[in-house]
Amino acid sequence: IADMQARTRDWQPPSRTDSIDFQLVRARLRVLQDETPQGLRNAKLAFEQQLQQKKSPITAAAQYGLSLIALKQREFVQAQSLLNQAAAEGPSAILASHAIDIKLAAMHIIEAVNAAEVARAQFPQSRGIARQYADALIAAARYEDAVQYLRDQAQLHRQEPELQDQLARAYAKLGKQALQHMALAELYAASGIYSSALDQFRIARKAPDASFYDLAIIDARERELQVMLKEEMQESQIAR
């Protein structure tokens, strides 16, 4: 014990600097935890105090937090200016995503699509940016492009309900009723709400534009979901 005490007496733990993304997430949570007017005022005050520290990751996070508040208050020019300051710290998927949000909220749709395309190439693993790209395509009335993109994404990420929700919205814009309700059915299925999924498939079956191919898919998926619903009910009875 004496030997170990002698060895550790002068040992200093290595210093560690929190990553920029850690600081950004903390700033975002600071805003989201209380979105009332008073909560946003308190957050703004806290971020303004952070700016006085003049430490790069902390300063960038404060600028990002202030940009989030400005966006919520629909002060788009200020939100973009603050984001530009934060982005000087370096590339970040969080900041890239926020840039798309600002452009969509400000109805700068073409810029939003362009920003989403750049961000998707720069951060291909970001699921949030992938979905924002689809939102931008829908906002730009590029519904066919959105459908093609979302169908590909849904094949790769089958358990991501948000993709099916976006797909349903794109189909609705195109007036494709059967496909819209089929997408909603898959949304509920991915969320584990099998009874609602079956309801949506029944609606899709009755849609005037349901094709023979659509009906075949509906038949197959209904059989699968009925089995899953039956198993779920049996498990629920056993649990009781």
Coordinates of N, CA and C in Angstrom, one line a residue:
I1 N 0.8 -1.2 0.0 CA 0.0 0.0 0.0 C 0.9 1.2 0.0
A2 N 1.9 1.2 0.8 CA 2.8 2.4 0.9 C 3.5 2.6 -0.5
D3 N 3.9 1.5 -1.1 CA 4.5 1.6 -2.4 C 3.6 2.2 -3.5
M4 N 2.3 1.8 -3.5 CA 1.3 2.4 -4.4 C 1.0 3.8 -4.1
Q5 N 1.0 4.2 -2.8 CA 0.8 5.6 -2.4 C 1.9 6.4 -2.9
A6 N 3.1 5.9 -2.8 CA 4.3 6.7 -3.3 C 4.3 6.9 -4.8
R7 N 3.8 5.8 -5.5 CA 3.8 5.9 -7.0 C 2.7 6.9 -7.4
T8 N 1.6 7.0 -6.7 CA 0.5 7.8 -7.2 C 0.4 9.2 -6.6
R9 N 1.3 9.5 -5.7 CA 1.3 10.8 -4.9 C 1.4 12.0 -5.9
D10 N 2.3 11.8 -6.9 CA 2.5 13.0 -7.8 C 1.8 12.8 -9.2
W11 N 1.0 11.7 -9.2 CA 0.3 11.5 -10.5 C -0.8 12.4 -10.8
Q12 N -0.9 13.0 -12.0 CA -1.9 13.9 -12.4 C -2.8 13.2 -13.5
P13 N -4.1 13.2 -13.3 CA -4.9 12.6 -14.4 C -4.8 13.5 -15.7
P14 N -4.8 12.8 -16.8 CA -4.7 13.5 -18.1 C -5.9 14.5 -18.3
S15 N -5.6 15.7 -18.8 CA -6.7 16.6 -19.0 C -7.5 16.1 -20.2
R16 N -8.8 16.4 -20.2 CA -9.7 16.0 -21.2 C -10.6 17.2 -21.6
T17 N -10.6 17.4 -22.9 CA -11.5 18.5 -23.4 C -12.7 17.9 -24.0
D18 N -13.9 18.4 -23.6 CA -15.1 17.9 -24.2 C -15.2 18.2 -25.7
S19 N -15.7 17.3 -26.5 CA -15.8 17.5 -27.9 C -16.8 18.6 -28.2
I20 N -16.7 19.1 -29.4 CA -17.7 20.2 -29.8 C -19.1 19.6 -29.8
D21 N -19.3 18.4 -30.3 CA -20.6 17.8 -30.4 C -21.2 17.6 -29.0
F22 N -20.4 17.3 -28.0 CA -20.9 17.2 -26.6 C -21.5 18.5 -26.2
Q23 N -20.7 19.6 -26.4 CA -21.1 20.9 -26.0 C -22.4 21.3 -26.8
L24 N -22.5 21.0 -28.0 CA -23.6 21.4 -28.8 C -24.9 20.7 -28.3
V25 N -24.8 19.4 -28.1 CA -25.9 18.6 -27.5 C -26.4 19.2 -26.2
R26 N -25.4 19.5 -25.4 CA -25.8 20.1 -24.1 C -26.5 21.5 -24.2
A27 N -26.1 22.3 -25.2 CA -26.7 23.5 -25.5 C -28.1 23.3 -26.0
R28 N -28.3 22.3 -26.9 CA -29.6 22.0 -27.4 C -30.6 21.6 -26.3
L29 N -30.1 20.7 -25.4 CA -30.9 20.3 -24.3 C -31.3 21.4 -23.4
R30 N -30.4 22.3 -23.3 CA -30.6 23.5 -22.4 C -31.8 24.3 -22.9
V31 N -31.9 24.4 -24.3 CA -33.1 25.1 -24.9 C -34.3 24.3 -24.8
L32 N -34.2 23.0 -25.1 CA -35.4 22.2 -25.2 C -36.1 21.8 -23.9
Q33 N -35.3 21.9 -22.8 CA -35.9 21.5 -21.5 C -36.9 22.5 -21.0
D34 N -36.9 23.7 -21.5 CA -38.0 24.7 -21.1 C -38.1 25.7 -22.2
E35 N -39.2 25.5 -23.1 CA -39.4 26.3 -24.2 C -40.4 27.4 -24.0
T36 N -40.7 27.7 -22.7 CA -41.6 28.8 -22.4 C -40.8 30.1 -22.6
P37 N -41.5 31.2 -22.7 CA -40.8 32.5 -22.9 C -39.8 32.7 -21.8
Q38 N -40.2 32.4 -20.6 CA -39.2 32.6 -19.5 C -38.1 31.7 -19.5
G39 N -38.4 30.4 -19.9 CA -37.3 29.4 -20.1 C -36.3 29.8 -21.1
L40 N -36.8 30.4 -22.3 CA -35.9 30.8 -23.3 C -35.1 32.0 -22.9
R41 N -35.7 32.9 -22.1 CA -34.9 34.1 -21.6 C -33.8 33.6 -20.6
N42 N -34.1 32.6 -19.8 CA -33.1 32.1 -18.9 C -32.0 31.4 -19.7
A43 N -32.3 30.6 -20.7 CA -31.3 30.0 -21.5 C -30.4 31.0 -22.2
K44 N -31.1 32.1 -22.7 CA -30.3 33.1 -23.4 C -29.3 33.8 -22.5
L45 N -29.7 34.0 -21.3 CA -28.8 34.6 -20.3 C -27.6 33.7 -20.0
A46 N -27.9 32.4 -19.9 CA -26.9 31.4 -19.6 C -25.9 31.4 -20.8
F47 N -26.4 31.4 -22.0 CA -25.5 31.3 -23.1 C -24.7 32.6 -23.3
E48 N -25.3 33.7 -23.0 CA -24.5 35.0 -23.0 C -23.4 35.0 -22.0
Q49 N -23.6 34.4 -20.8 CA -22.6 34.2 -19.8 C -21.5 33.3 -20.3
Q50 N -21.9 32.2 -21.1 CA -20.9 31.3 -21.6 C -19.9 32.0 -22.6
L51 N -20.5 32.9 -23.3 CA -19.7 33.6 -24.3 C -18.5 34.4 -23.7
Q52 N -18.7 34.8 -22.4 CA -17.6 35.5 -21.8 C -16.4 34.6 -21.4
Q53 N -16.6 33.3 -21.5 CA -15.5 32.4 -21.1 C -14.4 32.4 -22.2
K54 N -14.8 32.7 -23.4 CA -13.9 32.7 -24.6 C -13.1 31.4 -24.7
K55 N -13.8 30.3 -24.5 CA -13.2 29.0 -24.8 C -13.9 28.4 -26.0
S56 N -13.1 28.0 -27.0 CA -13.7 27.6 -28.3 C -14.9 26.7 -28.3
P57 N -14.8 25.5 -27.7 CA -16.0 24.7 -27.8 C -17.2 25.2 -27.1
I58 N -16.9 25.9 -25.9 CA -18.0 26.4 -25.1 C -18.6 27.6 -25.8
T59 N -17.8 28.5 -26.4 CA -18.3 29.6 -27.1 C -19.1 29.2 -28.3
A60 N -18.7 28.2 -29.1 CA -19.4 27.8 -30.2 C -20.8 27.2 -29.8
A61 N -20.8 26.5 -28.7 CA -22.0 25.9 -28.2 C -23.0 27.0 -27.7
A62 N -22.5 28.1 -27.1 CA -23.3 29.2 -26.7 C -23.9 29.9 -28.0
Q63 N -23.1 30.1 -29.0 CA -23.6 30.7 -30.2 C -24.7 29.8 -30.9
Y64 N -24.5 28.5 -30.8 CA -25.5 27.6 -31.3 C -26.8 27.7 -30.5
G65 N -26.6 27.7 -29.2 CA -27.8 27.8 -28.4 C -28.6 29.1 -28.6
L66 N -27.9 30.2 -28.8 CA -28.5 31.4 -29.1 C -29.2 31.4 -30.5
S67 N -28.6 30.7 -31.4 CA -29.2 30.5 -32.7 C -30.5 29.7 -32.6
L68 N -30.5 28.7 -31.8 CA -31.7 27.9 -31.6 C -32.8 28.8 -31.1
I69 N -32.5 29.6 -30.1 CA -33.5 30.5 -29.5 C -34.0 31.5 -30.6
A70 N -33.1 32.0 -31.4 CA -33.5 33.0 -32.4 C -34.4 32.3 -33.4
L71 N -34.1 31.0 -33.8 CA -35.0 30.3 -34.7 C -36.4 30.1 -34.1
K72 N -36.4 29.7 -32.8 CA -37.7 29.5 -32.2 C -38.5 30.8 -32.2
Q73 N -37.8 31.9 -32.1 CA -38.5 33.3 -32.1 C -38.7 33.8 -33.5
R74 N -38.3 32.9 -34.5 CA -38.5 33.3 -35.9 C -37.7 34.5 -36.4
E75 N -36.5 34.6 -35.7 CA -35.6 35.7 -36.1 C -34.5 35.0 -37.0
F76 N -34.8 34.8 -38.2 CA -34.0 33.9 -39.1 C -32.7 34.5 -39.4
V77 N -32.6 35.8 -39.7 CA -31.3 36.4 -40.0 C -30.3 36.3 -38.8
Q78 N -30.8 36.5 -37.6 CA -30.0 36.4 -36.5 C -29.6 35.0 -36.2
A79 N -30.5 34.1 -36.4 CA -30.2 32.6 -36.2 C -29.1 32.2 -37.2
Q80 N -29.2 32.6 -38.4 CA -28.1 32.3 -39.4 C -26.8 32.9 -39.0
S81 N -26.8 34.2 -38.6 CA -25.6 34.9 -38.2 C -24.9 34.2 -37.1
L82 N -25.6 33.8 -36.1 CA -25.1 33.1 -34.9 C -24.6 31.7 -35.3
L83 N -25.3 31.0 -36.2 CA -24.8 29.7 -36.6 C -23.5 29.8 -37.4
N84 N -23.4 30.9 -38.2 CA -22.1 31.1 -39.0 C -21.0 31.2 -38.0
Q85 N -21.2 31.9 -36.9 CA -20.1 32.1 -35.9 C -19.8 30.8 -35.3
A86 N -20.8 30.0 -34.9 CA -20.5 28.7 -34.3 C -19.8 27.7 -35.3
A87 N -20.2 27.8 -36.6 CA -19.6 26.9 -37.5 C -18.1 27.1 -37.8
A88 N -17.6 28.3 -37.3 CA -16.2 28.6 -37.5 C -15.3 27.6 -36.7
E89 N -16.0 26.9 -35.7 CA -15.2 26.0 -34.8 C -14.9 24.7 -35.6
G90 N -15.6 24.4 -36.7 CA -15.3 23.2 -37.5 C -16.6 22.5 -37.9
P91 N -16.5 21.5 -38.8 CA -17.6 20.8 -39.3 C -18.3 20.0 -38.2
S92 N -19.7 20.0 -38.3 CA -20.4 19.2 -37.3 C -21.8 18.9 -38.0
A93 N -22.2 17.7 -37.8 CA -23.5 17.3 -38.4 C -24.6 18.0 -37.6
I94 N -24.5 18.3 -36.4 CA -25.5 19.1 -35.6 C -25.7 20.5 -36.2
L95 N -24.6 21.1 -36.5 CA -24.7 22.5 -37.1 C -25.2 22.4 -38.5
A96 N -24.8 21.4 -39.2 CA -25.3 21.3 -40.6 C -26.8 21.1 -40.6
S97 N -27.3 20.3 -39.7 CA -28.7 20.0 -39.5 C -29.5 21.3 -39.2
H98 N -28.9 22.1 -38.3 CA -29.5 23.3 -37.8 C -29.6 24.3 -39.0
A99 N -28.6 24.3 -39.8 CA -28.6 25.2 -41.0 C -29.8 24.9 -41.9
I100 N -30.1 23.6 -42.1 CA -31.2 23.2 -42.9 C -32.5 23.6 -42.3
D101 N -32.6 23.4 -40.9 CA -33.8 23.8 -40.2 C -34.1 25.3 -40.4
I102 N -33.1 26.1 -40.4 CA -33.3 27.6 -40.5 C -33.8 27.9 -41.9
K103 N -33.2 27.3 -42.9 CA -33.6 27.6 -44.3 C -35.1 27.1 -44.5
L104 N -35.4 25.9 -44.0 CA -36.8 25.4 -44.2 C -37.8 26.3 -43.4
A105 N -37.5 26.8 -42.2 CA -38.4 27.6 -41.5 C -38.5 29.0 -42.1
A106 N -37.5 29.5 -42.8 CA -37.5 30.8 -43.4 C -38.1 30.7 -44.8
M107 N -38.5 29.4 -45.2 CA -39.1 29.2 -46.6 C -38.1 29.5 -47.7
H108 N -36.8 29.3 -47.4 CA -35.8 29.4 -48.4 C -35.5 27.9 -48.9
I109 N -36.5 27.4 -49.7 CA -36.6 26.0 -49.9 C -35.5 25.5 -50.8
I110 N -35.2 26.2 -51.9 CA -34.1 25.8 -52.8 C -32.8 25.7 -52.0
E111 N -32.5 26.8 -51.2 CA -31.3 26.8 -50.4 C -31.3 25.6 -49.4
A112 N -32.5 25.3 -48.9 CA -32.6 24.1 -47.9 C -32.2 22.8 -48.6
V113 N -32.7 22.6 -49.9 CA -32.4 21.4 -50.6 C -30.9 21.3 -50.9
N114 N -30.3 22.5 -51.3 CA -28.9 22.5 -51.6 C -28.1 22.2 -50.3
A115 N -28.5 22.8 -49.2 CA -27.8 22.6 -48.0 C -27.9 21.1 -47.5
A116 N -29.1 20.6 -47.7 CA -29.3 19.2 -47.3 C -28.5 18.2 -48.2
E117 N -28.3 18.5 -49.5 CA -27.5 17.7 -50.4 C -26.1 17.7 -50.0
V118 N -25.6 18.9 -49.6 CA -24.2 19.0 -49.2 C -24.0 18.3 -47.9
A119 N -24.9 18.5 -46.9 CA -24.8 17.9 -45.6 C -24.8 16.4 -45.7
R120 N -25.7 15.9 -46.6 CA -25.8 14.4 -46.7 C -24.6 13.8 -47.3
A121 N -23.9 14.5 -48.2 CA -22.6 14.0 -48.7 C -21.5 14.1 -47.6
Q122 N -21.6 15.1 -46.8 CA -20.5 15.3 -45.8 C -20.7 14.4 -44.6
F123 N -22.0 14.1 -44.2 CA -22.3 13.3 -43.1 C -23.2 12.2 -43.5
P124 N -22.8 11.2 -44.2 CA -23.6 10.2 -44.8 C -24.3 9.3 -43.7
Q125 N -23.7 9.2 -42.5 CA -24.2 8.4 -41.5 C -25.3 9.1 -40.6
S126 N -25.5 10.3 -40.9 CA -26.5 11.1 -40.1 C -27.9 10.7 -40.5
R127 N -28.7 10.1 -39.7 CA -30.1 9.8 -40.0 C -31.0 11.0 -40.0
G128 N -30.7 11.9 -39.1 CA -31.4 13.2 -39.1 C -31.3 14.0 -40.3
I129 N -30.1 14.1 -40.8 CA -29.9 14.8 -42.1 C -30.6 14.1 -43.3
A130 N -30.5 12.8 -43.2 CA -31.2 12.0 -44.3 C -32.7 12.3 -44.4
R131 N -33.3 12.4 -43.2 CA -34.7 12.7 -43.2 C -35.0 14.2 -43.5
Q132 N -34.1 15.1 -43.1 CA -34.2 16.5 -43.5 C -34.2 16.7 -45.0
Y133 N -33.3 15.9 -45.7 CA -33.2 15.9 -47.1 C -34.6 15.6 -47.8
A134 N -35.3 14.6 -47.2 CA -36.6 14.3 -47.7 C -37.6 15.4 -47.5
D135 N -37.5 16.0 -46.3 CA -38.4 17.1 -45.9 C -38.2 18.2 -46.9
A136 N -36.9 18.5 -47.3 CA -36.6 19.6 -48.2 C -37.2 19.3 -49.6
L137 N -37.1 18.1 -50.0 CA -37.6 17.7 -51.3 C -39.1 17.9 -51.4
I138 N -39.8 17.5 -50.3 CA -41.2 17.6 -50.2 C -41.6 19.1 -50.2
A139 N -40.9 19.9 -49.4 CA -41.1 21.3 -49.4 C -40.9 22.0 -50.7
A140 N -40.0 21.4 -51.5 CA -39.7 22.0 -52.9 C -40.7 21.4 -53.9
A141 N -41.7 20.7 -53.5 CA -42.7 20.1 -54.4 C -42.0 19.1 -55.3
R142 N -40.9 18.5 -55.0 CA -40.3 17.5 -55.8 C -40.7 16.1 -55.2
Y143 N -42.0 15.9 -55.4 CA -42.6 14.7 -54.7 C -42.1 13.4 -55.3
E144 N -42.0 13.3 -56.6 CA -41.5 12.1 -57.2 C -40.1 11.8 -56.7
D145 N -39.2 12.8 -56.7 CA -37.8 12.6 -56.2 C -37.9 12.2 -54.7
A146 N -38.8 12.8 -53.9 CA -38.9 12.4 -52.5 C -39.3 11.0 -52.3
V147 N -40.3 10.5 -53.2 CA -40.8 9.1 -53.1 C -39.6 8.2 -53.4
Q148 N -38.9 8.4 -54.5 CA -37.8 7.5 -54.9 C -36.8 7.4 -53.8
Y149 N -36.4 8.6 -53.3 CA -35.4 8.6 -52.2 C -35.9 7.9 -51.0
L150 N -37.1 8.2 -50.6 CA -37.6 7.6 -49.3 C -37.8 6.1 -49.5
R151 N -38.2 5.6 -50.6 CA -38.4 4.2 -50.9 C -37.0 3.5 -50.7
D152 N -36.0 4.1 -51.2 CA -34.6 3.5 -51.1 C -34.2 3.5 -49.6
Q153 N -34.5 4.6 -48.9 CA -34.1 4.7 -47.5 C -34.9 3.7 -46.7
A154 N -36.2 3.5 -47.0 CA -37.0 2.6 -46.2 C -36.5 1.2 -46.4
Q155 N -36.0 0.8 -47.6 CA -35.4 -0.5 -47.8 C -34.2 -0.7 -46.9
L156 N -33.4 0.3 -46.7 CA -32.2 0.2 -45.9 C -32.5 0.3 -44.4
H157 N -33.5 1.0 -44.1 CA -33.8 1.3 -42.6 C -35.3 0.9 -42.4
R158 N -35.6 -0.3 -42.4 CA -37.0 -0.8 -42.3 C -37.6 -0.4 -41.0
Q159 N -36.9 -0.3 -39.9 CA -37.5 -0.1 -38.6 C -37.4 1.4 -38.2
E160 N -37.5 2.3 -39.2 CA -37.4 3.7 -39.0 C -38.8 4.3 -39.3
P161 N -39.7 4.4 -38.4 CA -41.1 4.8 -38.7 C -41.2 6.2 -39.4
E162 N -40.2 7.1 -39.1 CA -40.3 8.5 -39.6 C -40.2 8.4 -41.1
L163 N -39.5 7.5 -41.7 CA -39.4 7.4 -43.2 C -40.7 7.1 -43.8
Q164 N -41.5 6.2 -43.1 CA -42.8 5.9 -43.7 C -43.8 7.0 -43.5
D165 N -43.6 7.8 -42.5 CA -44.5 9.0 -42.3 C -44.2 10.0 -43.4
Q166 N -42.9 10.2 -43.7 CA -42.6 11.1 -44.8 C -43.1 10.6 -46.2
L167 N -42.9 9.3 -46.3 CA -43.4 8.7 -47.6 C -44.9 8.8 -47.8
A168 N -45.6 8.7 -46.7 CA -47.1 8.8 -46.8 C -47.4 10.3 -47.1
R169 N -46.7 11.2 -46.6 CA -46.9 12.6 -47.0 C -46.6 12.9 -48.4
A170 N -45.5 12.3 -48.9 CA -45.2 12.5 -50.3 C -46.3 11.9 -51.3
Y171 N -46.7 10.7 -50.9 CA -47.8 10.0 -51.7 C -49.0 10.9 -51.7
A172 N -49.4 11.4 -50.5 CA -50.6 12.2 -50.4 C -50.5 13.4 -51.3
K173 N -49.3 14.1 -51.4 CA -49.2 15.2 -52.3 C -49.4 14.8 -53.8
L174 N -49.0 13.5 -54.1 CA -49.2 13.0 -55.5 C -50.6 12.5 -55.7
G175 N -51.4 12.4 -54.6 CA -52.8 11.9 -54.8 C -52.8 10.4 -54.9
K176 N -51.8 9.7 -54.5 CA -51.8 8.3 -54.5 C -52.3 7.7 -53.2
Q177 N -53.6 7.4 -53.2 CA -54.2 7.1 -51.9 C -53.8 5.7 -51.4
A178 N -53.8 4.7 -52.3 CA -53.4 3.4 -51.8 C -52.0 3.3 -51.3
L179 N -51.1 3.9 -52.0 CA -49.7 4.0 -51.5 C -49.6 4.8 -50.2
Q180 N -50.3 5.8 -50.1 CA -50.3 6.7 -48.9 C -50.7 5.8 -47.7
H181 N -51.8 5.1 -47.8 CA -52.2 4.3 -46.6 C -51.4 3.1 -46.4
M182 N -50.8 2.6 -47.5 CA -49.8 1.5 -47.3 C -48.6 1.9 -46.5
A183 N -48.1 3.2 -46.8 CA -47.0 3.7 -46.0 C -47.4 4.0 -44.6
L184 N -48.6 4.5 -44.4 CA -49.1 4.7 -43.0 C -49.1 3.3 -42.3
A185 N -49.6 2.3 -43.0 CA -49.6 0.9 -42.4 C -48.2 0.5 -41.9
E186 N -47.2 0.7 -42.8 CA -45.9 0.4 -42.4 C -45.3 1.2 -41.3
L187 N -45.8 2.5 -41.2 CA -45.4 3.3 -40.1 C -45.9 2.7 -38.8
Y188 N -47.2 2.3 -38.7 CA -47.7 1.7 -37.5 C -47.0 0.3 -37.2
A189 N -46.8 -0.4 -38.3 CA -46.1 -1.7 -38.1 C -44.7 -1.6 -37.5
A190 N -44.0 -0.6 -38.0 CA -42.6 -0.4 -37.5 C -42.7 0.1 -36.0
S191 N -43.8 0.7 -35.7 CA -44.0 1.2 -34.3 C -44.6 0.2 -33.4
G192 N -44.9 -1.0 -34.0 CA -45.4 -2.1 -33.2 C -46.9 -2.0 -32.9
I193 N -47.6 -1.1 -33.6 CA -49.1 -1.0 -33.4 C -49.8 -1.7 -34.6
Y194 N -49.9 -3.0 -34.4 CA -50.3 -3.9 -35.5 C -51.7 -3.7 -35.9
S195 N -52.6 -3.5 -34.9 CA -54.0 -3.3 -35.2 C -54.3 -2.1 -36.1
S196 N -53.6 -1.0 -35.8 CA -53.7 0.2 -36.6 C -53.1 0.0 -38.0
A197 N -52.0 -0.8 -38.1 CA -51.4 -1.1 -39.4 C -52.4 -1.9 -40.2
L198 N -53.1 -2.8 -39.7 CA -54.1 -3.6 -40.4 C -55.2 -2.7 -40.9
D199 N -55.6 -1.8 -40.0 CA -56.7 -0.8 -40.4 C -56.3 0.0 -41.7
Q200 N -55.0 0.4 -41.7 CA -54.6 1.2 -42.8 C -54.5 0.4 -44.1
F201 N -54.1 -0.9 -43.9 CA -54.1 -1.8 -45.1 C -55.5 -2.0 -45.6
R202 N -56.5 -2.1 -44.7 CA -57.8 -2.3 -45.2 C -58.3 -1.0 -46.0
I203 N -57.9 0.1 -45.5 CA -58.3 1.4 -46.2 C -57.6 1.4 -47.6
A204 N -56.3 1.0 -47.6 CA -55.5 1.0 -48.9 C -56.2 0.0 -49.9
R205 N -56.7 -1.1 -49.4 CA -57.3 -2.1 -50.3 C -58.5 -1.5 -51.0
K206 N -59.3 -0.6 -50.3 CA -60.5 0.0 -50.9 C -60.2 1.2 -51.7
A207 N -59.0 1.7 -51.7 CA -58.6 2.9 -52.5 C -58.9 2.7 -54.0
P208 N -59.4 3.6 -54.7 CA -59.7 3.5 -56.1 C -58.5 3.3 -57.0
D209 N -57.3 3.7 -56.5 CA -56.1 3.6 -57.4 C -55.2 2.4 -56.9
A210 N -55.8 1.5 -56.1 CA -55.0 0.3 -55.7 C -54.8 -0.6 -56.9
S211 N -53.6 -0.9 -57.2 CA -53.2 -1.8 -58.4 C -53.2 -3.3 -57.9
F212 N -53.2 -4.2 -58.9 CA -53.1 -5.6 -58.6 C -51.8 -5.9 -57.8
Y213 N -50.7 -5.2 -58.2 CA -49.5 -5.4 -57.4 C -49.6 -4.9 -56.0
D214 N -50.3 -3.7 -55.8 CA -50.5 -3.2 -54.4 C -51.3 -4.2 -53.6
L215 N -52.4 -4.8 -54.2 CA -53.2 -5.7 -53.5 C -52.5 -7.0 -53.1
A216 N -51.6 -7.4 -53.9 CA -50.7 -8.6 -53.6 C -49.9 -8.3 -52.4
I217 N -49.3 -7.1 -52.4 CA -48.4 -6.7 -51.2 C -49.3 -6.6 -50.0
I218 N -50.5 -6.0 -50.1 CA -51.4 -5.8 -49.0 C -51.7 -7.2 -48.4
D219 N -52.1 -8.2 -49.3 CA -52.4 -9.5 -48.8 C -51.3 -10.1 -48.0
A220 N -50.1 -10.0 -48.5 CA -48.9 -10.6 -47.9 C -48.6 -10.0 -46.5
R221 N -48.7 -8.7 -46.5 CA -48.4 -8.0 -45.3 C -49.5 -8.2 -44.2
E222 N -50.7 -8.3 -44.7 CA -51.8 -8.5 -43.7 C -51.6 -9.9 -43.0
R223 N -51.3 -10.9 -43.8 CA -51.0 -12.2 -43.2 C -49.9 -12.1 -42.2
E224 N -48.8 -11.4 -42.5 CA -47.7 -11.3 -41.6 C -48.1 -10.6 -40.3
L225 N -48.8 -9.5 -40.5 CA -49.2 -8.7 -39.3 C -50.3 -9.4 -38.4
Q226 N -51.2 -10.2 -39.0 CA -52.1 -10.9 -38.3 C -51.5 -11.9 -37.4
V227 N -50.4 -12.6 -37.9 CA -49.6 -13.5 -37.1 C -49.0 -12.8 -35.9
M228 N -48.4 -11.6 -36.2 CA -47.7 -10.9 -35.2 C -48.6 -10.4 -34.1
L229 N -49.8 -9.9 -34.6 CA -50.8 -9.4 -33.6 C -51.3 -10.6 -32.7
K230 N -51.5 -11.8 -33.3 CA -51.9 -12.9 -32.5 C -50.9 -13.3 -31.5
E231 N -49.6 -13.3 -31.9 CA -48.6 -13.6 -31.0 C -48.5 -12.6 -29.8
E232 N -48.7 -11.3 -30.2 CA -48.7 -10.3 -29.2 C -49.8 -10.4 -28.2
M233 N -51.0 -10.8 -28.6 CA -52.1 -11.0 -27.8 C -51.9 -12.2 -26.8
Q234 N -51.3 -13.3 -27.4 CA -51.0 -14.5 -26.6 C -50.0 -14.1 -25.5
E235 N -48.9 -13.4 -25.8 CA -47.9 -13.0 -24.8 C -48.6 -12.1 -23.8
S236 N -49.5 -11.2 -24.2 CA -50.2 -10.4 -23.2 C -51.0 -11.2 -22.2
Q237 N -51.7 -12.2 -22.7 CA -52.5 -13.1 -21.8 C -51.6 -13.9 -20.9
I238 N -50.5 -14.3 -21.4 CA -49.5 -15.1 -20.5 C -49.0 -14.2 -19.4
A239 N -48.7 -12.9 -19.8 CA -48.2 -12.0 -18.8 C -49.2 -11.7 -17.7
R240 N -50.5 -11.8 -18.0 CA -51.5 -11.6 -17.0 C -51.6 -12.7 -16.0

